[in-house]
Short mmCIF file of C-alpha atoms and ligand atoms in Angstrom, two decimals:
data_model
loop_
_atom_site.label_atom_id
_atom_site.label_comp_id
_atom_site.label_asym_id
_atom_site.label_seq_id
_atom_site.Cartn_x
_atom_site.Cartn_y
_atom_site.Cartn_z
CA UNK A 1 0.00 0.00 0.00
CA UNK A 2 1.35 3.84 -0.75
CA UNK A 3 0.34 5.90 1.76
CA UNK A 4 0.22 9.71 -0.02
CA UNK A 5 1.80 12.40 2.61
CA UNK A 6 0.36 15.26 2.83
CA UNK A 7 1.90 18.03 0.60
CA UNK A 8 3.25 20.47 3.15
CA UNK A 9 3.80 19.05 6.36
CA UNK A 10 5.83 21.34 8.59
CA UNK A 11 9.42 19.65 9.26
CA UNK A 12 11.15 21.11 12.83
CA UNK A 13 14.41 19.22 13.49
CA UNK A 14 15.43 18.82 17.17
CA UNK A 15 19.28 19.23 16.72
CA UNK A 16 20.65 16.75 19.40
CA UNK A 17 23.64 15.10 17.47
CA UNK A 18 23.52 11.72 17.61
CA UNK A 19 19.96 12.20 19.56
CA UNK A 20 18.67 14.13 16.91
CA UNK A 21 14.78 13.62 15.59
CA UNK A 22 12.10 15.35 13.40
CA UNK A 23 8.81 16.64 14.77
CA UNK A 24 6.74 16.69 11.51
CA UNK A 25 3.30 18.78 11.87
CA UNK A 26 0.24 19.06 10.15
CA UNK A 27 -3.10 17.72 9.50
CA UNK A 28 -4.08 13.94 8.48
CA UNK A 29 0.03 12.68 9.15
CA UNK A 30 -1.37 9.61 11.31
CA UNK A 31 -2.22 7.60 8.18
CA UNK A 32 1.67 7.58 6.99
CA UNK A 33 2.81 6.58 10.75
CA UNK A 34 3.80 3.15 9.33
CA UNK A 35 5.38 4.59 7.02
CA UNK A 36 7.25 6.62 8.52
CA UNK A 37 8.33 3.86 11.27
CA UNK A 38 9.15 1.74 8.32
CA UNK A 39 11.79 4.04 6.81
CA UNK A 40 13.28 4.96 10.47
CA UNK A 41 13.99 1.31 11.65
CA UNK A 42 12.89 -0.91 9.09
CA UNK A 43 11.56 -4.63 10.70
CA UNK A 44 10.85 -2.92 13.85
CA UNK A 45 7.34 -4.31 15.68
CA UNK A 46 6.02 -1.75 17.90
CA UNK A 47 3.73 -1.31 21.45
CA UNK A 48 0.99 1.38 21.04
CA UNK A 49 0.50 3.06 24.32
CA UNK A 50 -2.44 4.61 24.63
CA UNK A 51 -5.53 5.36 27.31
CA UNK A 52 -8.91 4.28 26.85
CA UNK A 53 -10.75 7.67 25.47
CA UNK A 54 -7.61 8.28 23.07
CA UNK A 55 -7.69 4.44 21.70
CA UNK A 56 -11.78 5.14 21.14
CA UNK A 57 -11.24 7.61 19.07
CA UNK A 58 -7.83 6.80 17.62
CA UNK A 59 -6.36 3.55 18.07
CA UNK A 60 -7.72 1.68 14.92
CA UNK A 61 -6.82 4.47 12.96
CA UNK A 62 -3.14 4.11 14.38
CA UNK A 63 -3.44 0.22 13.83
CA UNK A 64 -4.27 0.33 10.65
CA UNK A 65 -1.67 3.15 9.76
CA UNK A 66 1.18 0.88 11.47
CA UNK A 67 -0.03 -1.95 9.30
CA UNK A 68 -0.83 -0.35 6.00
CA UNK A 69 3.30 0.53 6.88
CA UNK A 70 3.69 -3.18 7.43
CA UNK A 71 4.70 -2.73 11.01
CA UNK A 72 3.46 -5.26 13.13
CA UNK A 73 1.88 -3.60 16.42
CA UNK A 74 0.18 -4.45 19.87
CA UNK A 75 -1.71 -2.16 22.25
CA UNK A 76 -1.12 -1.21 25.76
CA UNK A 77 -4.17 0.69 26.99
CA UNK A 78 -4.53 2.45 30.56
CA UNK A 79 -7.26 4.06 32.04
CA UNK A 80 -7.20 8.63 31.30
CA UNK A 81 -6.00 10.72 33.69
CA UNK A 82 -3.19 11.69 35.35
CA UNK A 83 -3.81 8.58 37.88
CA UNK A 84 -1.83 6.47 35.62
CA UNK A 85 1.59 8.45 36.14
CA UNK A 86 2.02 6.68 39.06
CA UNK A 87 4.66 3.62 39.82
CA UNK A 88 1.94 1.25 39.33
CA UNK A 89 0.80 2.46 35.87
CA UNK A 90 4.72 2.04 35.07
CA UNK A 91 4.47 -1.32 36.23
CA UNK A 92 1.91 -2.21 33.91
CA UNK A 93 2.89 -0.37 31.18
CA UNK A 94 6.34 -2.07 31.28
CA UNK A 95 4.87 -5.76 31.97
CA UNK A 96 2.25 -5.52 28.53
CA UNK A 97 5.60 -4.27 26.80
CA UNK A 98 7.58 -6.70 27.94
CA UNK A 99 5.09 -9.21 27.53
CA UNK A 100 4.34 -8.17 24.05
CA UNK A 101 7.91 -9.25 23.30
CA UNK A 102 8.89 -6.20 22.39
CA UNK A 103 12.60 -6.10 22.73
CA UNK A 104 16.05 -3.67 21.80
CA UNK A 105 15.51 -2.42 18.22
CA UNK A 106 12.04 -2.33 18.40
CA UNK A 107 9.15 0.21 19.47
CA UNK A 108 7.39 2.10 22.07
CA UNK A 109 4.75 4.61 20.70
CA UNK A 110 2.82 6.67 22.77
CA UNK A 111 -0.63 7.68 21.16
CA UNK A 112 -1.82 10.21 23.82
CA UNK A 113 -1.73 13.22 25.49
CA UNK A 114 1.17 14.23 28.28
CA UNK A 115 0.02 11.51 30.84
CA UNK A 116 0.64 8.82 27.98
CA UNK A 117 3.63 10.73 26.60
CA UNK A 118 5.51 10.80 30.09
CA UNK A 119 4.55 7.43 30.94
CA UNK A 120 5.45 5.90 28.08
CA UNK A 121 8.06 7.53 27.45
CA UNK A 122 9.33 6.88 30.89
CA UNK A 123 8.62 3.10 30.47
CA UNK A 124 10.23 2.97 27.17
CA UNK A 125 13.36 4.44 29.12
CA UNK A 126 13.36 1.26 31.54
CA UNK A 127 12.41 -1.48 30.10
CA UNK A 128 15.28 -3.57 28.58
CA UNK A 129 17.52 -0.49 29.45
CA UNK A 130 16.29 2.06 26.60
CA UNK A 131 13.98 1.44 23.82
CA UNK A 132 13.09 3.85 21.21
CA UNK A 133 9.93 5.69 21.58
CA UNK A 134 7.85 7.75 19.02
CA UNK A 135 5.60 10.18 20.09
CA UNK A 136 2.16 10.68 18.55
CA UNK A 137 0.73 13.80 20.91
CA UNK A 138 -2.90 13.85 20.57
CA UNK A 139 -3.89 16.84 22.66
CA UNK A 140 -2.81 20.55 21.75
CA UNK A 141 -0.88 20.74 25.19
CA UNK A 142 1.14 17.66 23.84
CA UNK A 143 1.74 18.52 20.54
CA UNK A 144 3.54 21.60 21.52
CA UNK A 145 4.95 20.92 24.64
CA UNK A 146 5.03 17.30 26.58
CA UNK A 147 5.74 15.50 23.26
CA UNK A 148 9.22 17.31 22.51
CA UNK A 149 12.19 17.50 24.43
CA UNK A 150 12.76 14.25 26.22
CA UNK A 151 11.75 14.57 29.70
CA UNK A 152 9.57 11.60 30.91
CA UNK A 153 7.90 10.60 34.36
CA UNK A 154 5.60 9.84 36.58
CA UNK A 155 4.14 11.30 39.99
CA UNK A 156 5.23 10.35 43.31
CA UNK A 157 3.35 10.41 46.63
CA UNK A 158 5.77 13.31 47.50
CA UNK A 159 4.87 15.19 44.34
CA UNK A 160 4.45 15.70 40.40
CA UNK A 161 7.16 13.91 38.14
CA UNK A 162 9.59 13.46 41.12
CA UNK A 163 10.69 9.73 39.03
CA UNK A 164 11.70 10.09 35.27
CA UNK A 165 14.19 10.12 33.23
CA UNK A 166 15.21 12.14 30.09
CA UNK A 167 14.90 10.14 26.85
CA UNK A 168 14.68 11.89 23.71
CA UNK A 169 11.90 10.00 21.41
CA UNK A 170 12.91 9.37 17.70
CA UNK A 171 10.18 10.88 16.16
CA UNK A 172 7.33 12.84 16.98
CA UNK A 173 4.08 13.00 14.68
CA UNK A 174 1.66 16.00 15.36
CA UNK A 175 -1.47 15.13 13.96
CA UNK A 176 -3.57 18.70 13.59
CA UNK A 177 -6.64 16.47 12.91
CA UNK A 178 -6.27 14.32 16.08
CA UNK A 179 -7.28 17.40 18.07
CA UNK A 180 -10.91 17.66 16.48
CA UNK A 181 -12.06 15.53 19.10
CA UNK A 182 -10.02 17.40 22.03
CA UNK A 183 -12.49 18.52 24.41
CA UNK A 184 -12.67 22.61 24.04
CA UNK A 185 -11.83 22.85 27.83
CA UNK A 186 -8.73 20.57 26.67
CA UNK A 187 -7.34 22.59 23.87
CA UNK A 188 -8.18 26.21 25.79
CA UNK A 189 -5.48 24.85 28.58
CA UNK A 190 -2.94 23.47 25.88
CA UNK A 191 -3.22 26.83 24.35
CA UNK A 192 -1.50 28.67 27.97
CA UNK A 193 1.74 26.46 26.63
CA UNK A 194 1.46 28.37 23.02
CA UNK A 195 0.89 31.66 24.46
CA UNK A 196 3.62 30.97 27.22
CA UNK A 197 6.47 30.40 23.89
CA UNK A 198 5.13 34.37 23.08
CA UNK A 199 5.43 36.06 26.05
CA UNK A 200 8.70 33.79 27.34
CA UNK A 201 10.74 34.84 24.13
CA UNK A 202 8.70 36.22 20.57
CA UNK A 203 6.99 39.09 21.15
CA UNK A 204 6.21 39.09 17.41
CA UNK A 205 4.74 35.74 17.57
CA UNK A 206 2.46 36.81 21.03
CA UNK A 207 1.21 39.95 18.74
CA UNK A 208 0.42 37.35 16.20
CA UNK A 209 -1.67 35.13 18.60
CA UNK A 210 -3.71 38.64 19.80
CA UNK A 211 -4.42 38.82 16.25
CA UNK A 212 -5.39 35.20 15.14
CA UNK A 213 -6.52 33.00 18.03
CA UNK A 214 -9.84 32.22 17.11
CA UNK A 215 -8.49 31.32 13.97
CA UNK A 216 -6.03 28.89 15.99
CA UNK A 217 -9.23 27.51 17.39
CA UNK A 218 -11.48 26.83 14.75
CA UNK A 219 -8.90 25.06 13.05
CA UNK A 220 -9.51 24.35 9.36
CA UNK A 221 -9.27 21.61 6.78
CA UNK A 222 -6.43 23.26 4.88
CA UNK A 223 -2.65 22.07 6.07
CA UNK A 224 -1.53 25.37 6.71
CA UNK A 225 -4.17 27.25 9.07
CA UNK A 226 -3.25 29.32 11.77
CA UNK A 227 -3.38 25.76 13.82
CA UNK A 228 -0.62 24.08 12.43
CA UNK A 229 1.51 27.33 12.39
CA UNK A 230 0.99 28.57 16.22
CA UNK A 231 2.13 24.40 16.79
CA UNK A 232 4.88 24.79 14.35
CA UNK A 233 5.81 27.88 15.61
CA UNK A 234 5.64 26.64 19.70
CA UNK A 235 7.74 23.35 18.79
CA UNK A 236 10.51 24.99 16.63
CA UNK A 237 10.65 27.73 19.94
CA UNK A 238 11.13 24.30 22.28
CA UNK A 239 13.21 22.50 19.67
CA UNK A 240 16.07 25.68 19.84
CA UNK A 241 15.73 25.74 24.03
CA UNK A 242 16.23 21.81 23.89
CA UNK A 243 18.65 21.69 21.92
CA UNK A 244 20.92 24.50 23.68
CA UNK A 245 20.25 22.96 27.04
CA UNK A 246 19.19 19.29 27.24
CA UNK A 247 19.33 18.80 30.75
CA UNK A 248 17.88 21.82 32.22
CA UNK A 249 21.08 23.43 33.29
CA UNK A 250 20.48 26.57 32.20
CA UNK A 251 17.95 28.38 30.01
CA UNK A 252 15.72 25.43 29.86
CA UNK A 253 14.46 26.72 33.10
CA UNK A 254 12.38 29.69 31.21
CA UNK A 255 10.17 27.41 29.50
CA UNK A 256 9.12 26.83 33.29
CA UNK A 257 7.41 30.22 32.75
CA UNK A 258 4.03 30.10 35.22
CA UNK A 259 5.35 26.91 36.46
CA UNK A 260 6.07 27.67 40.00
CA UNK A 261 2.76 29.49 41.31
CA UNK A 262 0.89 27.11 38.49
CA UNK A 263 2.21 24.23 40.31
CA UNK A 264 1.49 25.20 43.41
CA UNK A 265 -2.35 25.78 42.18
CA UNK A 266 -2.17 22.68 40.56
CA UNK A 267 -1.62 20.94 44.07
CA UNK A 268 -3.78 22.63 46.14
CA UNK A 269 -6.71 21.79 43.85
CA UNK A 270 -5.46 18.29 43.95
CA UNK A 271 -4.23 17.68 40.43
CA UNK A 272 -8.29 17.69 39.73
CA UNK A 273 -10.57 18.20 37.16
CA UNK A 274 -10.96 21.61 39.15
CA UNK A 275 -7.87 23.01 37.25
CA UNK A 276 -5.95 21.39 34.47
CA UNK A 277 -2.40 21.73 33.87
CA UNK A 278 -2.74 24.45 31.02
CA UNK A 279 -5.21 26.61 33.29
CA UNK A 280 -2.74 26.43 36.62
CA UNK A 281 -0.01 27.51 33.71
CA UNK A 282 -2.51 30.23 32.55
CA UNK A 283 -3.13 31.44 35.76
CA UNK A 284 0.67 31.26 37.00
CA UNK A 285 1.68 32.96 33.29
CA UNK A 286 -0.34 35.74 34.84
CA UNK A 287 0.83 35.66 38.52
CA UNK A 288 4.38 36.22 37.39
CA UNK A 289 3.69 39.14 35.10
CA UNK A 290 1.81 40.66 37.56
CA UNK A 291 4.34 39.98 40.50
CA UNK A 292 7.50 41.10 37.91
CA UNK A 293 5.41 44.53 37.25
CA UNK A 294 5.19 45.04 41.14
CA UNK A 295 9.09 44.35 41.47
CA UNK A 296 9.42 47.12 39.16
CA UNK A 297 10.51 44.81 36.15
CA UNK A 298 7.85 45.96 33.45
CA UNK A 299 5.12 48.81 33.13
CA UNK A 300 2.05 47.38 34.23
CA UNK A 301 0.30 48.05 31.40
CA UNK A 302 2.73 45.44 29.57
CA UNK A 303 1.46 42.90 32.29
CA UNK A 304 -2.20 43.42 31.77
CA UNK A 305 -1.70 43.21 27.88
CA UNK A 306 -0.24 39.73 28.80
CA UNK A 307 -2.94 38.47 31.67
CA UNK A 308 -5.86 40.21 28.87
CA UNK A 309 -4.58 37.95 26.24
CA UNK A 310 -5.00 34.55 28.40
CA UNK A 311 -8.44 36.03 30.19
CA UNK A 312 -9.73 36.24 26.27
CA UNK A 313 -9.29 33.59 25.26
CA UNK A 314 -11.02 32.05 28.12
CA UNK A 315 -8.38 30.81 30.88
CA UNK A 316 -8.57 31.70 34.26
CA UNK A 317 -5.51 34.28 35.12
CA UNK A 318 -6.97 35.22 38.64
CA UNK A 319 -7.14 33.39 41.89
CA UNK A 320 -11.10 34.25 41.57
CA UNK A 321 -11.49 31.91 39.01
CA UNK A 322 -10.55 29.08 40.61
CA UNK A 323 -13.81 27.20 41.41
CA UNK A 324 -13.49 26.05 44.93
CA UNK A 325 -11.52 26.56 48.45
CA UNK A 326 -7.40 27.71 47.57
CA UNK A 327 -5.35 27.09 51.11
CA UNK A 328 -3.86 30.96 52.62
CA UNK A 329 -0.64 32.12 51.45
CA UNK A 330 1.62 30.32 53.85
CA UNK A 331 0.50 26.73 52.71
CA UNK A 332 0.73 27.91 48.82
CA UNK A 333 4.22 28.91 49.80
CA UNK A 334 5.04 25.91 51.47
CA UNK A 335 3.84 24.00 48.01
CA UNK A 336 6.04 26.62 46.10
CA UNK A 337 9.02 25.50 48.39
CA UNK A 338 8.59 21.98 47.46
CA UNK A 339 8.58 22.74 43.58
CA UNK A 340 12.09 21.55 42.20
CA UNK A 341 12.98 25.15 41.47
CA UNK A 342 14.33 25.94 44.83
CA UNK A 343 17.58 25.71 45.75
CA UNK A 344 19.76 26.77 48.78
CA UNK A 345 16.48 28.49 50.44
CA UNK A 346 16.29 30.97 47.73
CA UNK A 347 13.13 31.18 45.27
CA UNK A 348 13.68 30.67 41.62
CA UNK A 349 11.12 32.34 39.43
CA UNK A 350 10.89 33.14 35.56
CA UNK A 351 10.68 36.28 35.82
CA UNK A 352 10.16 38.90 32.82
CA UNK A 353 11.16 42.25 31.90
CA UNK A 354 8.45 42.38 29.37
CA UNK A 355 6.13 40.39 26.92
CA UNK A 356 8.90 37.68 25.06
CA UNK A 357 11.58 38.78 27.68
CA UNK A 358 11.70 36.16 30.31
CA UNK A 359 14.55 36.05 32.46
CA UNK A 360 15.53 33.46 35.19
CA UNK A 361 15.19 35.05 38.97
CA UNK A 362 17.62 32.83 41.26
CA UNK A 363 16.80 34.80 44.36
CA UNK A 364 13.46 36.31 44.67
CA UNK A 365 12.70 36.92 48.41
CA UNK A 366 10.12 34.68 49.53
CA UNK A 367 8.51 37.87 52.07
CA UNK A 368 8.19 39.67 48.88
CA UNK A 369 6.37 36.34 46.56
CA UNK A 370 3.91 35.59 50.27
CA UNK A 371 3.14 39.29 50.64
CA UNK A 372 1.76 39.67 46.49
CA UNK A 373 -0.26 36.31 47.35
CA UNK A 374 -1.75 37.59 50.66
CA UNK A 375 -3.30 40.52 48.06
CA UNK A 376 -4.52 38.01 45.42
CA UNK A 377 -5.97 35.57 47.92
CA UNK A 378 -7.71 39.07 49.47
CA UNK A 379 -9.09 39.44 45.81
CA UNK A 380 -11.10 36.25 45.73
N1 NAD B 1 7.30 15.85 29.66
C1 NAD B 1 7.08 17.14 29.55
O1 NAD B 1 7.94 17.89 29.08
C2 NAD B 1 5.75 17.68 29.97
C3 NAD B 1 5.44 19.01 29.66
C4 NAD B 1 4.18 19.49 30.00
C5 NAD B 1 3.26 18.64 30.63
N2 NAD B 1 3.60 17.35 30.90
C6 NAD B 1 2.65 16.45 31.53
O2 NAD B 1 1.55 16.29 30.63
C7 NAD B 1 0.40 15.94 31.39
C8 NAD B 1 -0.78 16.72 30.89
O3 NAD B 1 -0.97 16.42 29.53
P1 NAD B 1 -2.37 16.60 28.82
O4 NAD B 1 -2.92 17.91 29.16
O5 NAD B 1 -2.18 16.24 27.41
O6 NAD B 1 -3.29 15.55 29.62
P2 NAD B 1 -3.84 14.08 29.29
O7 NAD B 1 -2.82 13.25 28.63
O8 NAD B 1 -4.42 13.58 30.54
O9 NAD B 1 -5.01 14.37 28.26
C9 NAD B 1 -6.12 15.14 28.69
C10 NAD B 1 -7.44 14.39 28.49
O10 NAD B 1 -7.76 14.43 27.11
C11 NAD B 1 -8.01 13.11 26.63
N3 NAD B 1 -7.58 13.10 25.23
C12 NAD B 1 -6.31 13.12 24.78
N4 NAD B 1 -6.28 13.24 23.46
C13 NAD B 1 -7.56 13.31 23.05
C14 NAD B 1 -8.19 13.46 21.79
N5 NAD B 1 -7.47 13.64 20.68
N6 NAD B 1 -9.53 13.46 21.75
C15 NAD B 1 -10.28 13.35 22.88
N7 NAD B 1 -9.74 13.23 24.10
C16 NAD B 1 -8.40 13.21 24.18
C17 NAD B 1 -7.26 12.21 27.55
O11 NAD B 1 -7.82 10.93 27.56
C18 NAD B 1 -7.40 12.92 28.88
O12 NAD B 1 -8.62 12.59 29.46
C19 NAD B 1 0.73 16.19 32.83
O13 NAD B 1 0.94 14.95 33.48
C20 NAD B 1 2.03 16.97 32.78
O14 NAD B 1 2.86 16.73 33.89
C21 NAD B 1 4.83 16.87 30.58
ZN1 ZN B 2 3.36 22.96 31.35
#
């Protein structure tokens, strides 16, 4: 069978030497997965990792795609959420791939959004010492964020992807069309990881978003909507951080923009349905502009522009619109503390001087973060 590409599929290389991969983007790719597996390491069999509302809607379509490619697969399905980043949805992961004899020169792919991604990923890192992965990211915050870049894990009792490893995939396929079935609520919150590439380092591209981000929403049928390019656009801005800084030594740490008070959210809503990932992002995106505008580090008029953007577009950017109890300011800082960005007593925050000028902050004063979230909890 010939599988016809698409004609213009956008092409961002991740430039990691002898770790190097494509992340190819655009709409209807899925059906030339095989392939594309098939060219990359020909005779390998492959596990699909997936959970169950991903492998409703796209599993067979995967299947078939692997086998039109003449790639022999199998299926490892978990239940959604983020309950199955934990060491016991590692185990099983790792015992279906190991029982699907799936062995060094062959296959993990993980057909999901970030849970699958990290826990496949993290799985494929294990078992037999290091297998090659593929990513297929099937939610928007995946395809522009999770999916790329190599880090992989799952939670621990003591916190959010405390075990992992890094382990570059060797290939990542971003579907467009796999996100028509992406809850709206879904793709909203993947969309604070696009707008966080604008206002962490392209100002130009943030303008661009004001302008177009209903367009990004509706989507379209043609391969080169305003969909595909904000994705394009957010991957090639991780590929360049990646590949400058692998490990997180160094700059890495800005794409942790609205990380540390979103994380913090995050856990004191209970990693629940009351606040996804992308919203606690949103709503930490906007806690750090407005905190670096009260330090003195931008007008605030620059910070509003920034906290209007993600309000329009529908994600929560004050402490008021988070549904429910939040915990006072000392426990929120005690939950900062415990984020991994803290070292030697000192806060680390990304910072910014201005929309697509983030900086890293190695010693903001903690007085100074408990004090600005005293007066936001007094807002709610
Ligand atoms: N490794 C990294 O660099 C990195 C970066 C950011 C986030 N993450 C992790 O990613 C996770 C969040 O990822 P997420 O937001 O993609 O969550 P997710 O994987 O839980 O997906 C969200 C929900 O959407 C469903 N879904 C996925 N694709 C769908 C589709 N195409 N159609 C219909 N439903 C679909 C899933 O079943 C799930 O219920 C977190 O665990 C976070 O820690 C990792
Ligand atoms: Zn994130």
């Amino acid at each position: 069978m010939t599988v016809r590409l698409r004609p213009d599929p956008t092409l961002v290389k991740v430039a990691l030497g002898a770790r190097a991969y494509d992340i190819v983007i655009g709409r209807g790719l899925l059906a030339s997965l095989g392939a594309r597996i098939r060219a990359l390491r020909p005779g390998a069999k492959a596990a699909i990792v997936t959970d169950e509302t991903v492998a409703r809607h796209h599993l067979a379509a995967a299947e078939a795609a692997l086998a039109g490619g003449g790639v022999a697969s199998s299926r490892v399905i978990v239940p959604a959420g983020e309950g199955s980043k934990s060491f016991r949805g590692f185990e099983q992961v790792c015992e279906a791939i190991i029982a699907a004899r799936i062995e060094r020169g062959d296959l993990v792919i993980a057909l999901g959004g970030g849970v699958i991604g990290d826990l496949a990923g993290f799985a494929a890192s294990a078992v037999r010492r290091g297998l090659d992965y593929v990513q297929v990211p099937t939610t928007l915050l995946a395809q522009v964020d999770s999916s790329v870049g190599g880090k992989t894990a799952i939670n621990s009792a003591h916190g959010k992807n405390l075990v992992g490893a890094f382990h570059q995939p060797i290939l990542v396929i971003a579907d467009t069309a796999l996100l028509d079935t992406l809850p709206e609520r879904e793709f909203r919150a993947g969309y604070a990881e696009v707008a966080k590439y604008g206002l962490l380092g392209d100002a130009a591209f943030f303008a661009w978003l004001e302008a177009n981000w209903r367009d990004v929403f509706a989507g379209g049928k043609s391969a080169s909507s305003a969909r595909e390019h904000a994705i394009g656009v957010s991957c090639r801005a991780k590929a360049a951080i990646v590949a400058r800084d692998e490990r997180e030594t160094g700059e890495r740490a800005l794409l942790n923009l609205g990380h540390t008070f979103g994380h913090a959210l995050e856990a004191a809503c209970g990693f629940s349905d009351r606040l996804l990932h992308g919203e606690a992002v949103a709503a930490g995106i906007a806690l750090a502009f407005a905190f670096s505008a009260r330090q003195g580090l931008m007008p605030a008029a620059e910070a509003q522009r920034a906290i209007r953007h993600l309000a329009d577009v529908g994600l929560p950017t004050r402490l008021k619109d988070i549904p429910g109890q939040l915990p006072p300011a000392d426990r929120l800082m005690d939950l900062i503390a415990q984020d991994k960005k803290v070292r030697r007593g000192t806060l680390t925050f990304i910072l910014a001087r201005g929309i697509g000028t983030a900086f890293i902050a190695n010693s903001v004063e903690a007085a100074d973060v408990r004090a600005f979230l005293n007066e936001k909890l007094a807002e709610r």
